[in-house]
PDB file of C-alpha atoms in Angstrom:
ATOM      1  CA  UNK A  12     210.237 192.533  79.679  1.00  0.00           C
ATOM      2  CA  UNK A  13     211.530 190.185  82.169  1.00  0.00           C
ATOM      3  CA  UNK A  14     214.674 189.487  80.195  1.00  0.00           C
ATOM      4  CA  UNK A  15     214.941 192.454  78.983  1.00  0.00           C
ATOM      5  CA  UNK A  16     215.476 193.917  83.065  1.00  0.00           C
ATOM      6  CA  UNK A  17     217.698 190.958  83.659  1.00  0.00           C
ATOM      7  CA  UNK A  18     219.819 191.858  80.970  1.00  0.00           C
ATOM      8  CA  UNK A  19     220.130 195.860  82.317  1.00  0.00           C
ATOM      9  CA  UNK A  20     221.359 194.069  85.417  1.00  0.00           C
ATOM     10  CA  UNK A  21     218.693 194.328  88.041  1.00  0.00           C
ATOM     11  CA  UNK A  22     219.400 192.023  90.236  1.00  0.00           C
ATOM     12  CA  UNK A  23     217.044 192.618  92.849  1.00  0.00           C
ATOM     13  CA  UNK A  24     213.383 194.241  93.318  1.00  0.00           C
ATOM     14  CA  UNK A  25     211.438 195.278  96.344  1.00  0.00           C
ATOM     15  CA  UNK A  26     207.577 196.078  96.074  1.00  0.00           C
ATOM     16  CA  UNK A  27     205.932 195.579  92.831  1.00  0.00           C
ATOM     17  CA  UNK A  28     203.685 199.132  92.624  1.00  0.00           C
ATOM     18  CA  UNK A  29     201.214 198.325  89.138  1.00  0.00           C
ATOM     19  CA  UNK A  30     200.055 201.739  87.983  1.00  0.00           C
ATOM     20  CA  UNK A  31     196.438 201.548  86.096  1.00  0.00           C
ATOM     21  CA  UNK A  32     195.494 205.388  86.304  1.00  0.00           C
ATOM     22  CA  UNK A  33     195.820 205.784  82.627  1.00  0.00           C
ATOM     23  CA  UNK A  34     192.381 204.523  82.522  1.00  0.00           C
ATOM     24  CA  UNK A  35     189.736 204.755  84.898  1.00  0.00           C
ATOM     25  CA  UNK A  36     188.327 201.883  87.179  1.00  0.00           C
ATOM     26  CA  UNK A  37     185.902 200.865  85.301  1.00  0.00           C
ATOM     27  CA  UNK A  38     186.595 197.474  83.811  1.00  0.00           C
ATOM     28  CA  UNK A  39     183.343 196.522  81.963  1.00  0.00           C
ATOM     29  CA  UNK A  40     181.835 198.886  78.689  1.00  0.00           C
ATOM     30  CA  UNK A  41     178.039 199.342  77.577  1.00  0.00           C
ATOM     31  CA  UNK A  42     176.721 196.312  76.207  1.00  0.00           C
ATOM     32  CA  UNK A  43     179.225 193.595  78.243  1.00  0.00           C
ATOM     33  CA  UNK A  44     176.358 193.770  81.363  1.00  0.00           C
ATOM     34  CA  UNK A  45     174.267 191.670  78.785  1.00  0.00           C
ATOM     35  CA  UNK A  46     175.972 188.619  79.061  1.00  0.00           C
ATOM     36  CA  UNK A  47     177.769 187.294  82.051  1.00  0.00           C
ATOM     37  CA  UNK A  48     180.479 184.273  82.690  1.00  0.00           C
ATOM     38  CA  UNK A  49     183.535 184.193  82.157  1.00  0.00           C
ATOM     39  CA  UNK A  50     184.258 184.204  78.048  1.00  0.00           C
ATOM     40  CA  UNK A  51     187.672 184.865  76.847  1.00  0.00           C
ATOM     41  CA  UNK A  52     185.912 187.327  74.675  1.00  0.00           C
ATOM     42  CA  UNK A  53     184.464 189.252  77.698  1.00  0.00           C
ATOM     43  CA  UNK A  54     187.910 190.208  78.941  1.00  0.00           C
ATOM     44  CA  UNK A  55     187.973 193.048  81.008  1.00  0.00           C
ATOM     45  CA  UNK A  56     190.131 196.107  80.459  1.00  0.00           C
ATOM     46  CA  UNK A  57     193.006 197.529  82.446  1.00  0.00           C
ATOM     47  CA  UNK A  58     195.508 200.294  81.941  1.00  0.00           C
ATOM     48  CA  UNK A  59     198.599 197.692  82.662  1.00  0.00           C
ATOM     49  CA  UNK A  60     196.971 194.333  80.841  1.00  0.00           C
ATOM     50  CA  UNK A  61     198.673 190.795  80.064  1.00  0.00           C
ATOM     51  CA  UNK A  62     197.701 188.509  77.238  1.00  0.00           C
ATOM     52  CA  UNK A  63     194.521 189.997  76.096  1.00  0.00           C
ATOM     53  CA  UNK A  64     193.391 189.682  80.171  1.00  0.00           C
ATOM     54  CA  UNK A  65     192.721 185.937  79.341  1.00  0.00           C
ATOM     55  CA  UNK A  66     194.919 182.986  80.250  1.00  0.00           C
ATOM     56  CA  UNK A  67     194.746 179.706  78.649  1.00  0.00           C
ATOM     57  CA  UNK A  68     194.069 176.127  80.286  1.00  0.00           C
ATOM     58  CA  UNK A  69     195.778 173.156  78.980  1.00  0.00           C
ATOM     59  CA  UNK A  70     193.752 169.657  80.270  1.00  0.00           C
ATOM     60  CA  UNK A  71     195.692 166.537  79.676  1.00  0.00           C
ATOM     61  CA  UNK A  72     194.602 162.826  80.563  1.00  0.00           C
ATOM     62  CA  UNK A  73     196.198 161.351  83.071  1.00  0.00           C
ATOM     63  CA  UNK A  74     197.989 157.777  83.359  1.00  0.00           C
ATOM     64  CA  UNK A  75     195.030 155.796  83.693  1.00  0.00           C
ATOM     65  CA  UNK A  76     191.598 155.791  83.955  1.00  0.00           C
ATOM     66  CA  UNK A  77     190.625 156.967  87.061  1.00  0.00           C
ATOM     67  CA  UNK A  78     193.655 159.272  87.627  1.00  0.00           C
ATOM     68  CA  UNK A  79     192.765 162.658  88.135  1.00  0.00           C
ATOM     69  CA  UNK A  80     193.463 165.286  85.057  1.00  0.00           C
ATOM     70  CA  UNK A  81     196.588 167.148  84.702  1.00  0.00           C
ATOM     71  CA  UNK A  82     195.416 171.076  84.101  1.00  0.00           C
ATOM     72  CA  UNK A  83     198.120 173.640  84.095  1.00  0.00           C
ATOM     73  CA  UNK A  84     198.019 177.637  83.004  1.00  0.00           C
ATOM     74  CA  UNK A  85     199.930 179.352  80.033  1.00  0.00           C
ATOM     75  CA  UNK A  86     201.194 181.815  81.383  1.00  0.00           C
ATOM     76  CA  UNK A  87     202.426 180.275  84.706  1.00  0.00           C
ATOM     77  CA  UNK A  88     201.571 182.992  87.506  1.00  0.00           C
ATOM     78  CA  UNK A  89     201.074 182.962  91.075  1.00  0.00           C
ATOM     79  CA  UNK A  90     198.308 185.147  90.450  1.00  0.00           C
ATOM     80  CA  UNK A  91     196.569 181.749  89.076  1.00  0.00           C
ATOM     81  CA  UNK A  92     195.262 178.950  91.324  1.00  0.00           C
ATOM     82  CA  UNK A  93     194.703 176.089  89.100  1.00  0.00           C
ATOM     83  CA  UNK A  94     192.336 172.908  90.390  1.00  0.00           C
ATOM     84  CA  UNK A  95     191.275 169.892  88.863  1.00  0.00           C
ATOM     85  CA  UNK A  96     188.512 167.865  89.421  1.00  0.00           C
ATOM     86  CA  UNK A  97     188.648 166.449  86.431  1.00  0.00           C
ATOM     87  CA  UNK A  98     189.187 162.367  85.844  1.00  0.00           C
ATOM     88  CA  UNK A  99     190.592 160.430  83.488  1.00  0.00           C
ATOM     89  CA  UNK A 100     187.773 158.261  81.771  1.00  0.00           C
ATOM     90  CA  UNK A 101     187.856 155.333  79.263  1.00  0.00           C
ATOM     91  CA  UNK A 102     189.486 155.829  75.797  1.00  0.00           C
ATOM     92  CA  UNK A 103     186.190 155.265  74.432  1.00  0.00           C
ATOM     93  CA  UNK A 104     184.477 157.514  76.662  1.00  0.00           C
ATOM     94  CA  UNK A 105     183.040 161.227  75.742  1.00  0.00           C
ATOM     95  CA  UNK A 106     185.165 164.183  76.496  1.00  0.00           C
ATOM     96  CA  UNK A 107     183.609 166.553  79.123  1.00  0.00           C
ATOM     97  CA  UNK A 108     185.166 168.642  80.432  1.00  0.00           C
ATOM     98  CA  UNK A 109     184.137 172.633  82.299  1.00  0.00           C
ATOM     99  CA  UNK A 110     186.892 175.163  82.689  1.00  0.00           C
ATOM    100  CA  UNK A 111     185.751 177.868  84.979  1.00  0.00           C
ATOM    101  CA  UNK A 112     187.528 181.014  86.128  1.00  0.00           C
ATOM    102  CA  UNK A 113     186.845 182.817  89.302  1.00  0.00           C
ATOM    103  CA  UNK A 114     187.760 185.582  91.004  1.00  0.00           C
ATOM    104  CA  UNK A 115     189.562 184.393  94.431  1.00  0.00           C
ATOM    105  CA  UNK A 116     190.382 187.413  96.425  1.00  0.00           C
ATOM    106  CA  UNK A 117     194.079 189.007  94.758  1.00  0.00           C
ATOM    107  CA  UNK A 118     194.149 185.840  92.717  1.00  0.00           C
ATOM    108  CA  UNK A 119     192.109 184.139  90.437  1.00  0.00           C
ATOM    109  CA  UNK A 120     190.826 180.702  91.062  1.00  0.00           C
ATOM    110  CA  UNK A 121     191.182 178.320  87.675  1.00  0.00           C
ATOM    111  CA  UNK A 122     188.631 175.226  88.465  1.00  0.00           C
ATOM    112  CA  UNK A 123     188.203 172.006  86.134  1.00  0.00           C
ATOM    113  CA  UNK A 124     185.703 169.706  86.574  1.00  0.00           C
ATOM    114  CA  UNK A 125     184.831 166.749  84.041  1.00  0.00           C
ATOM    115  CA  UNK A 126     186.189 164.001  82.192  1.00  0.00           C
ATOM    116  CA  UNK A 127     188.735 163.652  79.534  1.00  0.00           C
ATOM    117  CA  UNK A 128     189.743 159.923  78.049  1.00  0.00           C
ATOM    118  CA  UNK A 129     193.171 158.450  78.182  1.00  0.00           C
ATOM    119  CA  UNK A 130     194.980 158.848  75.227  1.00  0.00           C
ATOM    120  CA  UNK A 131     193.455 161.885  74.030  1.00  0.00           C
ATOM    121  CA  UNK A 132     194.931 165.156  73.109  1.00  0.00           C
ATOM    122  CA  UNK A 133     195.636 168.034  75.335  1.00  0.00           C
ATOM    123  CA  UNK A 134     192.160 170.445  75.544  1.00  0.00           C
ATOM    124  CA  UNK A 135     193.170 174.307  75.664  1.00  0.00           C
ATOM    125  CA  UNK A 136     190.584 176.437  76.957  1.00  0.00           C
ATOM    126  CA  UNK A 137     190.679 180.519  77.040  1.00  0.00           C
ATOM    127  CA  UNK A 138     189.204 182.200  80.187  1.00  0.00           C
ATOM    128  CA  UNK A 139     189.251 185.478  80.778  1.00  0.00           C
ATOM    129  CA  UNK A 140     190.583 187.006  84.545  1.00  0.00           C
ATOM    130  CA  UNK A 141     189.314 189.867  86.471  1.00  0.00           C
ATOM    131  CA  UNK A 142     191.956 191.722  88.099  1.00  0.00           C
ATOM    132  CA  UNK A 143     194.211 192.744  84.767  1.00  0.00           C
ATOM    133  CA  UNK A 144     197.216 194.638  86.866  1.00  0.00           C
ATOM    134  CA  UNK A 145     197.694 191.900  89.648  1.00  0.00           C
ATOM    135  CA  UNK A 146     197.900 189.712  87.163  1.00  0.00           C
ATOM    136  CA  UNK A 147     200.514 191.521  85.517  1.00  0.00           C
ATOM    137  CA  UNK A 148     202.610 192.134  88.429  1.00  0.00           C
ATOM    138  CA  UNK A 149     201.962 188.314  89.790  1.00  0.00           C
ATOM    139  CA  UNK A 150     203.108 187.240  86.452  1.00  0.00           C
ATOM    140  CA  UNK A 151     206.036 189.498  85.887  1.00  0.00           C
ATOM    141  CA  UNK A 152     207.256 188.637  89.148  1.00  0.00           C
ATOM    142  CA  UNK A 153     207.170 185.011  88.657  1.00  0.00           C
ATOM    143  CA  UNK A 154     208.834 185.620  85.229  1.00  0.00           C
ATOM    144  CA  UNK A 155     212.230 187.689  87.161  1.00  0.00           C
ATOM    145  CA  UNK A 156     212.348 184.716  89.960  1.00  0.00           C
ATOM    146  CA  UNK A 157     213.004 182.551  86.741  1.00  0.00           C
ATOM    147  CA  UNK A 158     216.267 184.589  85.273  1.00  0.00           C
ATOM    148  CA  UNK A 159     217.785 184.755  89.135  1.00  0.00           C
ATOM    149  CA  UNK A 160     216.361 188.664  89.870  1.00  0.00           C
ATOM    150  CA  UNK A 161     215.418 188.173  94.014  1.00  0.00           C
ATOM    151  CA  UNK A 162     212.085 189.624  94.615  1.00  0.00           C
ATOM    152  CA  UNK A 163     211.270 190.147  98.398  1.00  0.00           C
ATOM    153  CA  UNK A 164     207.784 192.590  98.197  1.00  0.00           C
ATOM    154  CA  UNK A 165     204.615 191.823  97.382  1.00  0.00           C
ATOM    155  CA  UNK A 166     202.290 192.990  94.365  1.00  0.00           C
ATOM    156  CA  UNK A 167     200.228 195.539  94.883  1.00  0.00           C
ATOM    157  CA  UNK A 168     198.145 198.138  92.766  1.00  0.00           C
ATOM    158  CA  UNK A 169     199.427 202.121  93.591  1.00  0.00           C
ATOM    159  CA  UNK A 170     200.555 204.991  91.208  1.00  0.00           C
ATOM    160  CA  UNK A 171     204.208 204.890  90.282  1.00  0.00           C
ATOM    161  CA  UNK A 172     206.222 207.212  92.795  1.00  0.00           C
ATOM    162  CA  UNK A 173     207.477 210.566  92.243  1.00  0.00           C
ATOM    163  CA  UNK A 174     211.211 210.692  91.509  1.00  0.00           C
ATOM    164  CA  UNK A 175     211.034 207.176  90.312  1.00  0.00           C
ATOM    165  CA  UNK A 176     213.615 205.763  87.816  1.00  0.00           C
ATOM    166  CA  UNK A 177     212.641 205.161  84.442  1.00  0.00           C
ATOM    167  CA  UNK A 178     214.542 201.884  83.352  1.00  0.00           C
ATOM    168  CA  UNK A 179     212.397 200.280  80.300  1.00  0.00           C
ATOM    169  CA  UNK A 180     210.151 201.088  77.650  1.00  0.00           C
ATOM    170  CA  UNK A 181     208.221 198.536  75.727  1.00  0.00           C
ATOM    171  CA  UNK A 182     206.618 199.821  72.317  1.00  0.00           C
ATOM    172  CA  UNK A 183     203.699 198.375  70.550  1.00  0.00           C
ATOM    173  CA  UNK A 184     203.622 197.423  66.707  1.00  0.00           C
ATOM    174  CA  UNK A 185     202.239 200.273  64.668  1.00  0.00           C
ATOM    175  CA  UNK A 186     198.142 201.069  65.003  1.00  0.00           C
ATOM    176  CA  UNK A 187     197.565 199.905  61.382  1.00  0.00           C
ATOM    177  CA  UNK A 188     198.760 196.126  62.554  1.00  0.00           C
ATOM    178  CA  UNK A 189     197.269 196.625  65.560  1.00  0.00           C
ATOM    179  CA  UNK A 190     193.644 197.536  64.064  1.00  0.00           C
ATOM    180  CA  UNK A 191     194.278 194.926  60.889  1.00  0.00           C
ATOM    181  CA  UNK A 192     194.878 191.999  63.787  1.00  0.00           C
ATOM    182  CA  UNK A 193     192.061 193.224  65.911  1.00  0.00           C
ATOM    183  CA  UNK A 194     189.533 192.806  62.975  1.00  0.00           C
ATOM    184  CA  UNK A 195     190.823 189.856  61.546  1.00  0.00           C
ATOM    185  CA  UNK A 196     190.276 188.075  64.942  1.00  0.00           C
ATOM    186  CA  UNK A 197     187.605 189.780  66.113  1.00  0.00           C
ATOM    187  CA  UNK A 198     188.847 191.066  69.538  1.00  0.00           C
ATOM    188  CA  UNK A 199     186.616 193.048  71.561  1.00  0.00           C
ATOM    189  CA  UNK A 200     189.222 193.321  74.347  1.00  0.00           C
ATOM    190  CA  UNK A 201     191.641 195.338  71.854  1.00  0.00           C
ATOM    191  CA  UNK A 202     188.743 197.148  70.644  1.00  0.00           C
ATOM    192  CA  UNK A 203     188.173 198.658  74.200  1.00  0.00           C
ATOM    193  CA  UNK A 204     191.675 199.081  75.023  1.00  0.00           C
ATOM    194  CA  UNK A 205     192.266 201.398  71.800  1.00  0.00           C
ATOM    195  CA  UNK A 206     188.840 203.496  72.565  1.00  0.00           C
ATOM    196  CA  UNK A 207     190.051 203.773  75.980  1.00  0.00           C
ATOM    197  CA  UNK A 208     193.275 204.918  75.005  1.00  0.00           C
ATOM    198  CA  UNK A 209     191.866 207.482  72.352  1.00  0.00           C
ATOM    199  CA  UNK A 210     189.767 209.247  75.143  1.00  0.00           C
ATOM    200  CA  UNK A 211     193.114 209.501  77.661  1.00  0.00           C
ATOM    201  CA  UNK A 212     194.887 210.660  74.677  1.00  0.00           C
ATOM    202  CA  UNK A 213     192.462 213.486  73.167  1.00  0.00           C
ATOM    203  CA  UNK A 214     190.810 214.488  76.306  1.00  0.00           C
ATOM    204  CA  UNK A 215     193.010 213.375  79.411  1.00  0.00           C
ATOM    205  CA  UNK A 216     193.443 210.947  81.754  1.00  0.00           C
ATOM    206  CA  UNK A 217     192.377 208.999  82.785  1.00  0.00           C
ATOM    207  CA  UNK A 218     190.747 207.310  79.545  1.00  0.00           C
ATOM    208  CA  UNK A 219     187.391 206.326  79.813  1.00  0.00           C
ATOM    209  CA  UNK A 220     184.636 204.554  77.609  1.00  0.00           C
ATOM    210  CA  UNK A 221     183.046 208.426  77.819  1.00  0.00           C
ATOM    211  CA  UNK A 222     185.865 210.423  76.918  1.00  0.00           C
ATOM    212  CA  UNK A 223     187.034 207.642  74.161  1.00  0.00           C
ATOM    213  CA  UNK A 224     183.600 208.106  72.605  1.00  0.00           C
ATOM    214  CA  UNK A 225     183.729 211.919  72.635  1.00  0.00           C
ATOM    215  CA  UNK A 226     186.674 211.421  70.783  1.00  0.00           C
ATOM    216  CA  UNK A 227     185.591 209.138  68.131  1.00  0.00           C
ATOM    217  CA  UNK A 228     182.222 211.451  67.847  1.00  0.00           C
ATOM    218  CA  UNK A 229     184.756 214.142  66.815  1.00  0.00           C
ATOM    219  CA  UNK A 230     186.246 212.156  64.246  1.00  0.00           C
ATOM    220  CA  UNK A 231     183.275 210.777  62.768  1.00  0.00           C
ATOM    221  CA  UNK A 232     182.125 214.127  62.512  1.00  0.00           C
ATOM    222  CA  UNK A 233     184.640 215.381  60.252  1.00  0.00           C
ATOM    223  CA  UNK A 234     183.723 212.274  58.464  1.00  0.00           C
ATOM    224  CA  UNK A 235     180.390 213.291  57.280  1.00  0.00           C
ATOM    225  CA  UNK A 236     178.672 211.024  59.967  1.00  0.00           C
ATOM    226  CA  UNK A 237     176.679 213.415  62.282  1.00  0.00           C
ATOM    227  CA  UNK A 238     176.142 213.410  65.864  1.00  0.00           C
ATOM    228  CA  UNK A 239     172.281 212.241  67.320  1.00  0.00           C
ATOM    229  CA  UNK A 240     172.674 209.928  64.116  1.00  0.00           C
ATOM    230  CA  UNK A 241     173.946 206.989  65.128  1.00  0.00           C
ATOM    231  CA  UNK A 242     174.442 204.807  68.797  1.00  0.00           C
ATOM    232  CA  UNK A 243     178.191 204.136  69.761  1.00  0.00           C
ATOM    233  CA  UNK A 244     178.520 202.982  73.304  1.00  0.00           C
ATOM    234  CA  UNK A 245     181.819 200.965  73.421  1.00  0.00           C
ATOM    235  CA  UNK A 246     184.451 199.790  71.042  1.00  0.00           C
ATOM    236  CA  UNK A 247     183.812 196.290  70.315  1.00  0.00           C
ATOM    237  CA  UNK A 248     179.799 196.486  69.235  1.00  0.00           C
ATOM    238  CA  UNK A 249     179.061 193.675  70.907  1.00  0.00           C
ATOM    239  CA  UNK A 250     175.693 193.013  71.571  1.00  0.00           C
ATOM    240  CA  UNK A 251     173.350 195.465  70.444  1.00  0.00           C
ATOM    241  CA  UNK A 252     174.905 198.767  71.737  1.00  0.00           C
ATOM    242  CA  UNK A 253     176.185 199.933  68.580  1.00  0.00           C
ATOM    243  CA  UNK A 254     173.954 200.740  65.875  1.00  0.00           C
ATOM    244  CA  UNK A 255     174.605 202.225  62.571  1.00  0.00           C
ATOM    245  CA  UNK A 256     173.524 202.518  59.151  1.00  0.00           C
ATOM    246  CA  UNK A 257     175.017 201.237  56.156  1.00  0.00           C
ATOM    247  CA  UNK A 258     175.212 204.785  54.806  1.00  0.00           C
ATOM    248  CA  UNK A 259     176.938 205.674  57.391  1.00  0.00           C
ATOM    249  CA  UNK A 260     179.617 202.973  56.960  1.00  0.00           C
ATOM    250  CA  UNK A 261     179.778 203.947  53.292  1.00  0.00           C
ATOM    251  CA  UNK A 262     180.163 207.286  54.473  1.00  0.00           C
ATOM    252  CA  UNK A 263     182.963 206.206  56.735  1.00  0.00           C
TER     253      UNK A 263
END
């Protein structure tokens, strides 16, 4: 996206206004409030959403042994505040090392603590962040510094304003990838994201884990699965929220 706005010829951009009223507030379905931390695979979800809402942590060895760790972020944001704690141990010593991410006002506070030995390869760690649309717009931001656009406003969250200028459209690959790359991997985040987007789409906006179920409920329906005979709470299953029968998947 950033390149792709370089290339139309902006040059320069004020305030950065994220819009997230396609879906409503609520970042965290049925079933998540049964586990708590900060999993990659507990990603929240957002209406305007970057890398899966997760951000990876490279830890590298430093130098020497007693140097501290190098840790940096993929992507690079200033939304990210990235600490180590972590040392550099002997080449013969265990690899420890805890990765923590946590929320830090409008940013998000990356801490490593721990011990990694010289020589060793470069740890990645997946984390998940909990403000999906500042990270977006911290990220983006960062991104247009790097191709020359100037940037003087800050990053804030507001709904896009009336009379505003349409200037790039970003499409997605086709569902069927989208849903074959989602089971193949498991990811609950996508998961939520689509059942979100099925209840703004078939009953309004803004999409919600209610009005996405509603909509599957309908579906299902014309399936030959009844309602009242099966549980469907979110879009991932995780945990125990979800329950149906084999029949029903048969069915399905």
């Amino acid at each position: 996206i950033a390149g792709d706005l370089a290339h139309l010829g902006i040059r320069r951009v004020g305030e950065f206004a994220v819009d997230e009223s396609f879906f409503d507030g609520e970042r965290n379905g049925p079933g998540f409030d049964q586990e708590a931390g900060d999993k990659s695979y507990l990603a929240p979800t957002g209406a305007v959403s970057l890398n899966w809402n997760t951000v990876a942590v490279y830890v590298s060895p430093g130098d020497r042994r007693g140097q501290r760790a190098r840790a940096e972020a993929e992507p690079a944001s200033d939304f990210l505040e990235v600490e180590s704690r972590a040392t550099t141990s002997g080449g013969s010593g265990r690899r420890r090392l805890v990765v923590s991410s946590i929320p830090h006002g409008e940013r998000q506070r990356i801490l490593v603590d721990g011990r990694i030995p010289a020589g060793s390869r470069v740890q990645a760690v997946w984390r998940k962040i909990d403000e999906p649309g500042l990270y977006l717009g911290h990220t983006l931001r960062r991104l247009l510094q790097l191709r020359g656009v100037q940037v003087t406003g800050r990053v804030r969250l507001a709904e896009v304003p009336q009379g505003a200028r349409l200037v790039h459209v970003a499409e997605s690959e086709a569902l069927g990838e989208i849903v074959r790359r989602l089971n193949k991997t498991s990811n609950n985040f996508v998961a939520e994201q689509l059942l979100k987007t099925l209840g703004a789409e078939v009953k309004g906006t803004p999409g919600s884990w209610a009005k996405g179920i509603a909509a599957v409920e309908e579906f299902l329906a014309e399936a030959g699965v009844p309602r009242g005979a099966y549980v469907m709470k979110n879009g991932a299953g995780l945990n125990d929220t979800n329950r149906f029968s084999a029949r029903q998947l048969v069915t399905l």
